[in-house]
Short mmCIF file of N, CA and C in Angstrom, two decimals:
data_model
loop_
_atom_site.label_atom_id
_atom_site.label_comp_id
_atom_site.label_asym_id
_atom_site.label_seq_id
_atom_site.Cartn_x
_atom_site.Cartn_y
_atom_site.Cartn_z
N MET A 212 0.58 -1.00 0.08
CA MET A 212 0.16 -0.17 -0.03
C MET A 212 0.97 1.46 -0.27
N SER A 213 0.76 2.27 -0.72
CA SER A 213 0.81 3.97 -0.86
C SER A 213 1.09 4.47 0.33
N LYS A 214 1.79 4.91 0.42
CA LYS A 214 2.12 6.30 1.82
C LYS A 214 1.17 7.01 1.35
N ALA A 215 0.35 7.40 -0.14
CA ALA A 215 -0.75 8.52 -0.62
C ALA A 215 -2.26 8.06 0.18
N HIS A 216 -2.27 6.61 0.75
CA HIS A 216 -3.19 6.41 1.00
C HIS A 216 -3.56 6.40 3.16
N HIS A 217 -2.29 7.11 3.20
CA HIS A 217 -2.39 7.12 5.01
C HIS A 217 -2.07 8.32 4.66
N ARG A 218 -1.84 9.47 3.94
CA ARG A 218 -1.62 10.94 3.82
C ARG A 218 -2.71 11.40 4.21
N LYS A 219 -3.10 12.55 5.09
CA LYS A 219 -4.37 13.08 5.64
C LYS A 219 -4.52 14.34 4.43
N LYS A 220 -5.91 13.71 4.13
CA LYS A 220 -6.18 14.56 2.82
C LYS A 220 -6.04 16.13 3.36
N ARG A 221 -6.12 17.35 2.42
CA ARG A 221 -6.42 18.60 2.96
C ARG A 221 -6.61 19.36 1.73
N PRO A 222 -8.03 19.16 1.45
CA PRO A 222 -8.51 19.30 0.14
C PRO A 222 -8.28 20.92 -0.23
N GLU A 223 -8.27 21.76 1.09
CA GLU A 223 -8.81 23.03 0.40
C GLU A 223 -7.21 23.44 0.75
N ALA A 224 -6.05 22.60 1.07
CA ALA A 224 -4.62 23.21 1.20
C ALA A 224 -4.14 23.30 -0.52
N VAL A 225 -4.72 21.98 -1.30
CA VAL A 225 -4.22 21.33 -2.87
C VAL A 225 -4.89 22.53 -3.35
N ARG A 226 -5.90 22.59 -3.13
CA ARG A 226 -6.99 23.59 -4.19
C ARG A 226 -6.33 25.43 -3.93
N ARG A 227 -5.69 25.75 -3.10
CA ARG A 227 -4.55 26.80 -2.83
C ARG A 227 -3.98 26.93 -3.51
N GLN A 228 -2.90 25.88 -3.66
CA GLN A 228 -1.61 25.52 -4.05
C GLN A 228 -1.85 25.71 -5.58
N VAL A 229 -3.04 24.68 -5.87
CA VAL A 229 -3.50 24.52 -7.35
C VAL A 229 -3.72 25.91 -7.72
N LEU A 230 -4.69 27.20 -7.44
CA LEU A 230 -4.46 28.25 -7.91
C LEU A 230 -3.42 29.03 -7.78
N ALA A 231 -2.33 28.83 -6.97
CA ALA A 231 -1.18 29.76 -6.52
C ALA A 231 -0.51 29.55 -7.83
N VAL A 232 0.04 28.32 -8.01
CA VAL A 232 0.32 27.79 -9.09
C VAL A 232 0.10 28.51 -10.26
N ALA A 233 -1.39 28.35 -10.37
CA ALA A 233 -1.82 28.58 -12.14
C ALA A 233 -1.55 29.88 -11.87
N ALA A 234 -1.49 30.81 -11.21
CA ALA A 234 -1.09 32.22 -11.05
C ALA A 234 -0.21 33.14 -11.75
N ARG A 235 1.17 32.20 -11.01
CA ARG A 235 2.37 31.89 -11.30
C ARG A 235 2.55 31.36 -12.47
N LEU A 236 2.16 30.77 -12.76
CA LEU A 236 2.53 30.25 -14.65
C LEU A 236 2.01 31.15 -15.14
N SER A 237 0.83 31.68 -14.96
CA SER A 237 0.42 32.40 -16.06
C SER A 237 1.13 34.09 -15.86
N LEU A 238 1.69 34.59 -14.67
CA LEU A 238 2.34 35.47 -14.69
C LEU A 238 3.98 35.59 -15.30
N GLU A 239 4.10 34.51 -15.41
CA GLU A 239 5.82 34.09 -15.90
C GLU A 239 5.47 33.62 -17.35
N LYS A 240 4.68 33.17 -17.68
CA LYS A 240 4.93 32.59 -18.89
C LYS A 240 3.35 32.75 -19.99
N GLY A 241 2.33 33.69 -19.60
CA GLY A 241 1.25 34.07 -20.21
C GLY A 241 0.12 32.88 -19.68
N PRO A 242 -0.46 33.65 -19.81
CA PRO A 242 -2.23 32.46 -19.60
C PRO A 242 -1.97 31.35 -20.40
N ALA A 243 -1.78 31.63 -21.79
CA ALA A 243 -1.67 30.02 -22.63
C ALA A 243 -0.53 29.05 -21.43
N SER A 244 0.05 29.28 -20.67
CA SER A 244 0.58 28.16 -20.29
C SER A 244 0.27 27.39 -18.79
N VAL A 245 -1.29 28.22 -19.18
CA VAL A 245 -2.16 27.37 -17.72
C VAL A 245 -2.89 26.58 -18.63
N THR A 246 -2.26 25.03 -18.67
CA THR A 246 -2.58 23.89 -19.27
C THR A 246 -3.15 23.50 -17.77
N LEU A 247 -4.08 21.88 -17.67
CA LEU A 247 -4.22 21.47 -16.54
C LEU A 247 -2.70 20.51 -16.32
N ASP A 248 -1.71 20.14 -17.01
CA ASP A 248 -1.23 19.47 -17.36
C ASP A 248 -0.16 20.10 -16.63
N ALA A 249 0.25 21.33 -16.71
CA ALA A 249 1.30 22.13 -16.62
C ALA A 249 1.20 22.58 -14.96
N VAL A 250 -0.07 22.77 -14.85
CA VAL A 250 -0.79 23.22 -13.29
C VAL A 250 -0.40 22.24 -12.34
N SER A 251 -1.06 20.95 -12.54
CA SER A 251 -0.73 19.61 -11.75
C SER A 251 0.75 19.40 -11.66
N GLN A 252 1.64 19.33 -12.70
CA GLN A 252 2.65 19.18 -12.95
C GLN A 252 3.46 20.20 -11.39
N ALA A 253 3.19 21.48 -12.00
CA ALA A 253 3.94 22.53 -11.08
C ALA A 253 3.55 22.47 -9.60
N ALA A 254 2.11 21.86 -9.45
CA ALA A 254 1.97 21.76 -8.16
C ALA A 254 2.19 21.04 -7.40
N GLY A 255 2.53 19.73 -8.12
CA GLY A 255 2.21 18.46 -7.47
C GLY A 255 1.45 17.32 -6.98
N VAL A 256 0.82 18.27 -7.74
CA VAL A 256 -0.59 17.16 -7.62
C VAL A 256 -1.10 16.40 -8.87
N SER A 257 -1.68 15.21 -8.67
CA SER A 257 -2.57 14.24 -9.75
C SER A 257 -3.20 15.17 -10.28
N LYS A 258 -3.14 14.63 -11.63
CA LYS A 258 -4.43 15.41 -12.93
C LYS A 258 -5.63 15.21 -11.89
N GLY A 259 -5.65 14.07 -11.40
CA GLY A 259 -7.44 13.45 -11.10
C GLY A 259 -7.55 14.44 -9.59
N GLY A 260 -5.85 14.61 -8.85
CA GLY A 260 -6.48 15.50 -7.85
C GLY A 260 -6.81 17.27 -8.25
N LEU A 261 -6.04 17.60 -9.45
CA LEU A 261 -6.60 18.77 -9.99
C LEU A 261 -7.99 18.87 -10.53
N LEU A 262 -8.39 17.73 -10.99
CA LEU A 262 -9.77 17.95 -11.72
C LEU A 262 -10.79 17.62 -10.68
N HIS A 263 -10.34 17.19 -9.81
CA HIS A 263 -11.39 17.02 -8.33
C HIS A 263 -11.78 18.99 -7.94
N HIS A 264 -10.78 19.32 -8.17
CA HIS A 264 -11.20 20.84 -8.03
C HIS A 264 -11.45 21.80 -9.16
N PHE A 265 -10.78 21.45 -10.16
CA PHE A 265 -11.02 22.27 -11.67
C PHE A 265 -11.16 21.38 -12.27
N PRO A 266 -12.54 21.17 -13.22
CA PRO A 266 -12.32 20.58 -14.30
C PRO A 266 -11.75 20.57 -15.46
N ASN A 267 -11.61 22.14 -15.43
CA ASN A 267 -11.11 22.44 -16.64
C ASN A 267 -10.23 24.38 -16.38
N LYS A 268 -9.93 24.89 -17.46
CA LYS A 268 -8.53 26.08 -17.31
C LYS A 268 -10.22 27.11 -16.75
N LEU A 269 -10.72 27.05 -17.11
CA LEU A 269 -11.89 28.23 -17.05
C LEU A 269 -12.54 28.39 -15.38
N SER A 270 -12.57 26.57 -15.26
CA SER A 270 -12.69 26.70 -13.47
C SER A 270 -11.94 27.03 -12.90
N LEU A 271 -10.41 27.03 -13.05
CA LEU A 271 -9.48 27.63 -12.40
C LEU A 271 -9.28 28.89 -12.49
N LEU A 272 -10.13 29.85 -13.35
CA LEU A 272 -9.84 31.11 -13.64
C LEU A 272 -10.80 31.67 -12.33
N ASP A 273 -11.99 30.84 -12.45
CA ASP A 273 -13.05 30.96 -11.88
C ASP A 273 -12.57 31.19 -10.09
N GLY A 274 -11.93 29.82 -9.95
CA GLY A 274 -11.60 29.41 -9.15
C GLY A 274 -10.76 31.24 -8.23
N LEU A 275 -9.78 31.44 -9.02
CA LEU A 275 -9.23 32.66 -8.89
C LEU A 275 -10.30 33.82 -8.59
N PHE A 276 -10.83 33.90 -9.40
CA PHE A 276 -11.43 35.24 -9.47
C PHE A 276 -12.56 35.18 -8.44
N ASP A 277 -13.01 34.10 -7.39
CA ASP A 277 -13.70 33.81 -6.86
C ASP A 277 -12.79 34.30 -5.29
N ASP A 278 -11.92 33.72 -5.19
CA ASP A 278 -10.79 33.94 -4.17
C ASP A 278 -10.50 35.58 -4.03
N LEU A 279 -10.21 36.01 -4.70
CA LEU A 279 -10.20 37.71 -4.73
C LEU A 279 -11.09 38.40 -4.82
N THR A 280 -12.53 38.23 -5.01
CA THR A 280 -13.49 39.13 -5.45
C THR A 280 -13.93 38.87 -2.92
N GLN A 281 -13.60 37.57 -3.18
CA GLN A 281 -14.30 37.24 -1.40
C GLN A 281 -13.07 37.93 -0.59
N ASP A 282 -11.72 38.61 -1.09
CA ASP A 282 -10.91 38.75 -0.58
C ASP A 282 -11.22 40.69 -0.04
N LEU A 283 -11.55 40.91 -1.61
CA LEU A 283 -12.13 42.29 -2.50
C LEU A 283 -13.04 42.87 -1.26
N ASP A 284 -14.02 42.09 -1.14
CA ASP A 284 -15.45 41.87 -0.75
C ASP A 284 -15.00 42.66 0.99
N ARG A 285 -14.32 41.36 1.51
CA ARG A 285 -13.90 41.32 2.98
C ARG A 285 -13.23 42.87 3.40
N VAL A 286 -12.20 43.54 2.55
CA VAL A 286 -11.26 44.41 2.52
C VAL A 286 -11.85 45.68 2.31
N LEU A 287 -13.06 45.56 1.01
CA LEU A 287 -14.06 46.69 1.23
C LEU A 287 -15.26 47.18 2.35
N ALA A 288 -15.12 45.62 2.77
CA ALA A 288 -16.70 46.54 4.31
C ALA A 288 -15.93 46.89 5.11
N GLU A 289 -14.15 46.37 5.53
CA GLU A 289 -13.67 46.78 6.68
C GLU A 289 -13.43 48.10 6.74
N LEU A 290 -13.28 48.52 5.33
CA LEU A 290 -12.92 49.70 5.05
C LEU A 290 -14.20 50.94 5.50
N MET A 291 -15.39 50.33 4.58
CA MET A 291 -16.60 51.03 4.88
C MET A 291 -16.77 51.06 6.14
N GLN A 292 -16.69 50.17 7.18
CA GLN A 292 -17.26 50.15 8.89
C GLN A 292 -16.43 51.57 9.21
N VAL A 293 -15.25 51.47 8.92
CA VAL A 293 -14.71 52.20 9.99
C VAL A 293 -14.55 53.93 9.15
N ASP A 294 -15.24 53.81 7.95
CA ASP A 294 -15.51 55.45 7.63
C ASP A 294 -16.71 56.31 8.07
N PRO A 295 -16.83 57.05 8.81
CA PRO A 295 -17.96 58.00 9.61
C PRO A 295 -18.68 58.02 8.35
N GLU A 296 -18.38 58.68 7.62
CA GLU A 296 -19.39 59.92 6.19
C GLU A 296 -19.75 58.94 5.50
N PRO A 297 -20.92 58.27 5.49
CA PRO A 297 -21.66 57.66 4.81
C PRO A 297 -21.90 58.11 3.03
N LYS A 298 -21.54 59.12 2.66
CA LYS A 298 -21.81 59.54 1.05
C LYS A 298 -20.44 59.04 0.70
N GLY A 299 -20.51 58.46 -0.57
CA GLY A 299 -19.01 58.24 -1.14
C GLY A 299 -18.28 57.12 -0.13
N ARG A 300 -18.53 56.84 0.31
CA ARG A 300 -17.99 55.29 1.44
C ARG A 300 -17.41 53.90 0.63
N PHE A 301 -18.45 53.59 -0.17
CA PHE A 301 -17.95 52.68 -1.11
C PHE A 301 -16.78 53.21 -2.08
N THR A 302 -17.02 54.59 -2.79
CA THR A 302 -15.42 54.91 -3.31
C THR A 302 -14.71 54.92 -2.46
N ARG A 303 -14.73 55.46 -1.58
CA ARG A 303 -13.58 55.57 -0.80
C ARG A 303 -12.74 54.52 -0.44
N ALA A 304 -13.42 53.44 0.16
CA ALA A 304 -12.97 52.35 0.02
C ALA A 304 -12.24 51.81 -1.17
N TYR A 305 -13.32 51.87 -2.19
CA TYR A 305 -12.39 51.63 -3.22
C TYR A 305 -11.16 52.14 -4.29
N ILE A 306 -10.89 53.59 -3.85
CA ILE A 306 -9.89 54.38 -3.96
C ILE A 306 -8.85 53.61 -2.96
N ALA A 307 -9.01 53.58 -2.06
CA ALA A 307 -7.85 52.80 -0.81
C ALA A 307 -7.81 52.08 -1.24
N THR A 308 -7.96 50.92 -1.83
CA THR A 308 -8.07 49.71 -1.97
C THR A 308 -6.83 49.32 -3.24
N PHE A 309 -7.38 50.19 -4.45
CA PHE A 309 -6.97 50.45 -5.56
C PHE A 309 -5.90 51.38 -6.07
N PHE A 310 -5.80 52.30 -5.06
CA PHE A 310 -4.96 53.55 -5.77
C PHE A 310 -3.52 53.15 -5.67
N GLN A 311 -3.31 52.23 -4.49
CA GLN A 311 -1.85 52.33 -4.21
C GLN A 311 -1.75 50.56 -4.98
N PRO A 312 -1.40 49.78 -6.13
CA PRO A 312 -1.05 48.61 -6.41
C PRO A 312 -0.06 48.10 -5.82
N GLU A 313 0.78 48.49 -5.40
CA GLU A 313 2.00 47.85 -4.33
C GLU A 313 1.25 47.57 -3.14
N GLY A 314 0.37 48.11 -2.87
CA GLY A 314 0.21 48.13 -1.38
C GLY A 314 -0.84 46.92 -1.86
N LEU A 315 -1.43 46.80 -2.94
CA LEU A 315 -2.63 45.84 -3.15
C LEU A 315 -2.36 44.44 -2.55
N GLU A 316 -2.81 43.85 -1.36
CA GLU A 316 -2.85 42.64 -1.02
C GLU A 316 -2.88 41.71 -2.37
N ASP A 317 -2.12 40.60 -2.47
CA ASP A 317 -2.16 39.74 -3.47
C ASP A 317 -1.88 40.50 -4.95
N GLY A 318 -1.00 41.61 -5.20
CA GLY A 318 -1.31 42.12 -6.51
C GLY A 318 -0.66 41.34 -7.68
N ASP A 319 0.09 40.37 -7.21
CA ASP A 319 0.38 39.54 -8.37
C ASP A 319 -0.73 38.82 -8.72
N ARG A 320 -1.61 37.73 -7.96
CA ARG A 320 -2.86 37.27 -8.66
C ARG A 320 -4.12 38.45 -9.04
N TRP A 321 -3.77 39.58 -9.06
CA TRP A 321 -4.71 40.43 -9.21
C TRP A 321 -4.26 40.69 -10.84
N LYS A 322 -3.05 41.06 -10.99
CA LYS A 322 -2.56 40.84 -12.60
C LYS A 322 -3.20 39.80 -13.76
N VAL A 323 -3.08 38.51 -12.73
CA VAL A 323 -3.66 37.84 -13.79
C VAL A 323 -4.61 37.53 -13.89
N LEU A 324 -5.84 38.01 -12.88
CA LEU A 324 -7.38 38.05 -13.00
C LEU A 324 -7.50 39.58 -14.05
N THR A 325 -6.39 40.50 -14.13
CA THR A 325 -6.95 41.67 -14.87
C THR A 325 -6.63 40.90 -16.50
N VAL A 326 -5.37 40.19 -16.46
CA VAL A 326 -5.41 39.66 -17.83
C VAL A 326 -6.27 38.56 -18.01
N ALA A 327 -7.00 37.93 -17.40
CA ALA A 327 -8.15 36.85 -17.84
C ALA A 327 -9.00 37.75 -18.30
N LEU A 328 -9.40 39.00 -17.52
CA LEU A 328 -10.54 39.94 -17.42
C LEU A 328 -10.49 40.54 -19.08
N ILE A 329 -9.42 40.70 -19.53
CA ILE A 329 -9.62 41.22 -21.12
C ILE A 329 -9.70 40.09 -21.64
N SER A 330 -9.34 38.74 -21.56
CA SER A 330 -9.32 37.97 -22.74
C SER A 330 -10.83 37.08 -22.64
N GLU A 331 -11.26 36.93 -21.29
CA GLU A 331 -12.36 35.77 -21.23
C GLU A 331 -13.77 36.68 -20.61
N PRO A 332 -14.71 36.71 -21.68
CA PRO A 332 -15.78 37.31 -22.07
C PRO A 332 -16.33 36.71 -20.35
N HIS A 333 -16.64 35.60 -20.19
CA HIS A 333 -17.22 35.09 -19.22
C HIS A 333 -16.44 35.48 -17.92
N LEU A 334 -15.49 35.86 -17.51
CA LEU A 334 -15.21 36.76 -16.60
C LEU A 334 -15.66 38.14 -16.60
N ARG A 335 -15.14 38.77 -17.53
CA ARG A 335 -15.83 39.89 -17.52
C ARG A 335 -17.26 40.35 -16.99
N ASP A 336 -18.01 39.13 -17.68
CA ASP A 336 -19.48 39.09 -17.16
C ASP A 336 -19.63 39.38 -15.69
N ARG A 337 -18.29 38.62 -15.10
CA ARG A 337 -18.90 38.32 -13.74
C ARG A 337 -18.19 39.39 -12.84
N TRP A 338 -17.41 40.01 -13.46
CA TRP A 338 -16.98 41.33 -13.02
C TRP A 338 -17.84 42.43 -12.70
N ARG A 339 -18.61 42.50 -13.98
CA ARG A 339 -19.77 43.11 -14.22
C ARG A 339 -21.00 43.66 -13.14
N GLU A 340 -20.95 41.78 -12.80
CA GLU A 340 -21.91 41.49 -11.85
C GLU A 340 -21.41 41.49 -10.70
N TRP A 341 -20.58 41.29 -10.29
CA TRP A 341 -19.79 41.99 -9.24
C TRP A 341 -19.80 43.47 -8.73
N PHE A 342 -19.27 44.31 -9.57
CA PHE A 342 -19.36 45.63 -9.61
C PHE A 342 -21.14 45.83 -9.76
N ASP A 343 -21.57 45.96 -10.42
CA ASP A 343 -23.13 46.00 -10.29
C ASP A 343 -24.16 45.80 -9.20
N ARG A 344 -23.48 44.71 -8.25
CA ARG A 344 -24.12 44.12 -7.06
C ARG A 344 -23.42 45.62 -5.88
N HIS A 345 -22.37 45.77 -5.82
CA HIS A 345 -21.61 46.76 -5.12
C HIS A 345 -22.26 48.33 -5.34
N LEU A 346 -22.88 48.27 -6.71
CA LEU A 346 -23.13 49.85 -6.80
C LEU A 346 -25.02 50.23 -6.58
N VAL A 347 -25.51 48.57 -6.35
CA VAL A 347 -27.06 48.57 -6.00
C VAL A 347 -26.72 48.92 -4.57
N GLU A 348 -25.99 48.00 -3.80
CA GLU A 348 -26.15 48.61 -2.52
C GLU A 348 -25.68 49.63 -2.08
N ASN A 349 -25.34 50.48 -2.73
CA ASN A 349 -24.53 51.90 -2.13
C ASN A 349 -25.04 52.98 -3.13
N ILE A 350 -26.12 52.54 -4.00
CA ILE A 350 -27.23 53.48 -4.94
C ILE A 350 -27.25 54.42 -3.91
N GLY A 351 -27.59 54.95 -2.93
CA GLY A 351 -27.85 55.84 -2.13
C GLY A 351 -26.66 57.44 -1.63
N THR A 352 -25.86 56.45 -1.69
CA THR A 352 -24.09 57.34 -1.26
C THR A 352 -22.92 57.03 -2.45
N ASP A 353 -23.19 56.45 -3.58
CA ASP A 353 -21.81 56.45 -4.28
C ASP A 353 -22.45 56.42 -5.59
N SER A 354 -23.78 57.40 -5.82
CA SER A 354 -24.22 57.19 -7.25
C SER A 354 -24.00 58.57 -8.18
N SER A 355 -22.97 59.56 -7.78
CA SER A 355 -23.33 60.70 -7.66
C SER A 355 -22.29 60.29 -9.36
N LEU A 356 -21.90 61.61 -10.07
CA LEU A 356 -21.00 61.75 -11.09
C LEU A 356 -19.95 61.97 -11.00
N ASP A 357 -19.80 62.43 -9.63
CA ASP A 357 -17.78 62.80 -8.93
C ASP A 357 -17.54 61.16 -8.64
N ALA A 358 -18.21 60.88 -7.78
CA ALA A 358 -18.13 59.81 -7.46
C ALA A 358 -17.78 58.54 -8.66
N THR A 359 -18.48 58.33 -9.32
CA THR A 359 -18.19 57.57 -11.15
C THR A 359 -16.74 58.03 -11.58
N LEU A 360 -16.81 59.72 -11.40
CA LEU A 360 -15.47 59.74 -12.24
C LEU A 360 -14.08 59.16 -11.35
N ALA A 361 -14.45 59.27 -10.06
CA ALA A 361 -13.00 59.16 -9.02
C ALA A 361 -13.28 57.19 -9.33
N ARG A 362 -13.89 56.40 -9.44
CA ARG A 362 -13.61 55.47 -9.97
C ARG A 362 -13.19 54.86 -10.75
N TYR A 363 -13.19 55.70 -11.80
CA TYR A 363 -12.88 55.11 -13.22
C TYR A 363 -11.29 55.55 -13.21
N ALA A 364 -11.37 56.98 -12.61
CA ALA A 364 -10.02 57.01 -12.69
C ALA A 364 -8.83 55.92 -12.00
N VAL A 365 -9.45 55.46 -10.59
CA VAL A 365 -8.83 54.81 -10.04
C VAL A 365 -8.47 53.61 -11.05
N ASP A 366 -9.27 53.41 -11.96
CA ASP A 366 -9.31 51.86 -12.56
C ASP A 366 -7.99 52.54 -13.75
N GLY A 367 -8.17 53.51 -14.24
CA GLY A 367 -7.16 53.80 -15.13
C GLY A 367 -6.22 54.05 -14.34
N LEU A 368 -5.80 54.14 -13.07
CA LEU A 368 -4.09 54.53 -12.95
C LEU A 368 -3.70 53.33 -12.67
N TRP A 369 -4.96 52.21 -12.06
CA TRP A 369 -4.18 50.41 -11.97
C TRP A 369 -3.96 50.07 -13.35
N LEU A 370 -4.92 50.39 -14.10
CA LEU A 370 -4.44 49.92 -15.55
C LEU A 370 -2.74 50.52 -16.17
N ASP A 371 -2.91 51.82 -15.54
CA ASP A 371 -1.55 51.78 -15.93
C ASP A 371 -0.26 51.24 -15.32
N ASP A 372 -0.64 51.40 -14.03
CA ASP A 372 0.68 50.85 -13.16
C ASP A 372 0.72 49.48 -13.31
N LEU A 373 -0.49 48.66 -14.07
CA LEU A 373 0.04 46.96 -14.78
C LEU A 373 0.93 47.05 -15.37
N LEU A 374 0.39 48.38 -16.50
CA LEU A 374 1.60 47.79 -17.81
C LEU A 374 2.60 49.09 -17.63
N GLY A 375 2.84 49.45 -16.79
CA GLY A 375 3.59 50.70 -16.34
C GLY A 375 4.31 51.74 -17.71
N VAL A 376 2.90 52.24 -18.15
CA VAL A 376 2.95 52.95 -19.29
C VAL A 376 3.66 54.43 -18.82
N LEU A 377 2.91 54.62 -17.55
CA LEU A 377 3.46 56.17 -17.28
C LEU A 377 3.58 56.01 -15.67
N VAL A 378 4.87 56.95 -15.59
CA VAL A 378 5.30 56.46 -13.90
C VAL A 378 4.56 57.84 -13.62
N ILE A 379 3.87 58.04 -12.48
CA ILE A 379 3.38 59.28 -11.79
C ILE A 379 3.81 59.35 -10.61
N ASP A 380 4.81 60.71 -9.99
CA ASP A 380 5.83 60.49 -9.24
C ASP A 380 5.21 61.00 -7.62
N THR A 381 5.42 60.88 -6.56
CA THR A 381 4.82 60.88 -5.27
C THR A 381 4.15 62.47 -4.65
N ALA A 382 4.36 63.56 -5.75
CA ALA A 382 3.75 64.55 -5.43
C ALA A 382 2.55 64.70 -6.16
N MET A 383 2.48 63.70 -7.18
CA MET A 383 1.54 63.85 -8.35
C MET A 383 0.32 63.37 -7.89
N ARG A 384 0.88 61.88 -7.35
CA ARG A 384 0.31 61.01 -7.06
C ARG A 384 -0.72 61.08 -5.69
N ALA A 385 0.28 61.92 -4.66
CA ALA A 385 -0.58 62.30 -3.59
C ALA A 385 -1.68 63.21 -3.76
N THR A 386 -1.30 64.52 -4.49
CA THR A 386 -2.50 65.36 -5.34
C THR A 386 -3.39 64.59 -6.12
N LEU A 387 -3.51 63.72 -6.55
CA LEU A 387 -4.68 63.04 -7.18
C LEU A 387 -5.39 62.00 -6.38
N LEU A 388 -4.55 61.52 -5.09
CA LEU A 388 -5.42 60.82 -4.17
C LEU A 388 -6.27 61.61 -3.48
N LYS A 389 -5.92 62.86 -3.08
CA LYS A 389 -6.21 63.96 -2.62
C LYS A 389 -8.04 63.96 -3.31
N ARG A 390 -7.61 64.57 -4.64
CA ARG A 390 -8.77 65.28 -5.07
C ARG A 390 -9.66 64.06 -5.29
N LEU A 391 -9.25 62.81 -5.81
CA LEU A 391 -9.92 61.67 -5.77
C LEU A 391 -11.17 61.49 -4.32
N LEU A 392 -10.70 61.68 -3.59
CA LEU A 392 -11.05 61.50 -2.26
C LEU A 392 -12.11 62.49 -2.35
N ASP A 393 -11.59 63.65 -2.32
CA ASP A 393 -12.95 64.85 -2.65
C ASP A 393 -13.75 64.87 -3.30
N MET A 394 -13.68 64.02 -4.47
CA MET A 394 -14.59 64.03 -5.34
C MET A 394 -15.74 62.67 -5.14
N SER A 395 -15.16 61.98 -3.93
CA SER A 395 -16.18 60.95 -3.44
C SER A 395 -17.21 61.54 -2.73
N ARG A 396 -16.86 62.76 -2.03
CA ARG A 396 -18.02 63.79 -0.93
C ARG A 396 -18.67 64.14 -1.80
N LEU A 397 -18.88 64.40 -3.05
CA LEU A 397 -19.13 65.35 -3.65
C LEU A 397 -20.74 64.89 -3.78
#
């Protein structure tokens, strides 16, 4: 009898390992490198073990999306809870989370997901649904034109930082941050 039969099963640890490896492969070699064979081999997991959690590549991306948006929901909720000013609360939490990408927890996984969002219509739909849900939940406080502009500006900065197109110095970044936060209150 092999040792595998005596090993304690840890399905959540295997799931997290597989997601981490898929994200790493995608960053290092591009999204096309994320195949079930490559991920199972790099994660040290049998193909059957991988298929137990993720039957195909899209389900791997869905798993990454689910993990990231659950973490994002938690961070946004925590930031909103400590913000004493209701008007623009969601927008300020969004700004605080995405304005400084180097401070974004799991930044590499976000890069992978951003690339996947561009190339996978299914994930774009899921992101749109996630975002729409938050906008509906905060319609009374974050539906002003200025709050919308502030969120779009942060999205643009996030993409710019991801691509490394334009490097904004610290003073300009501080000015932009103040202006965006001010806009969230209008």
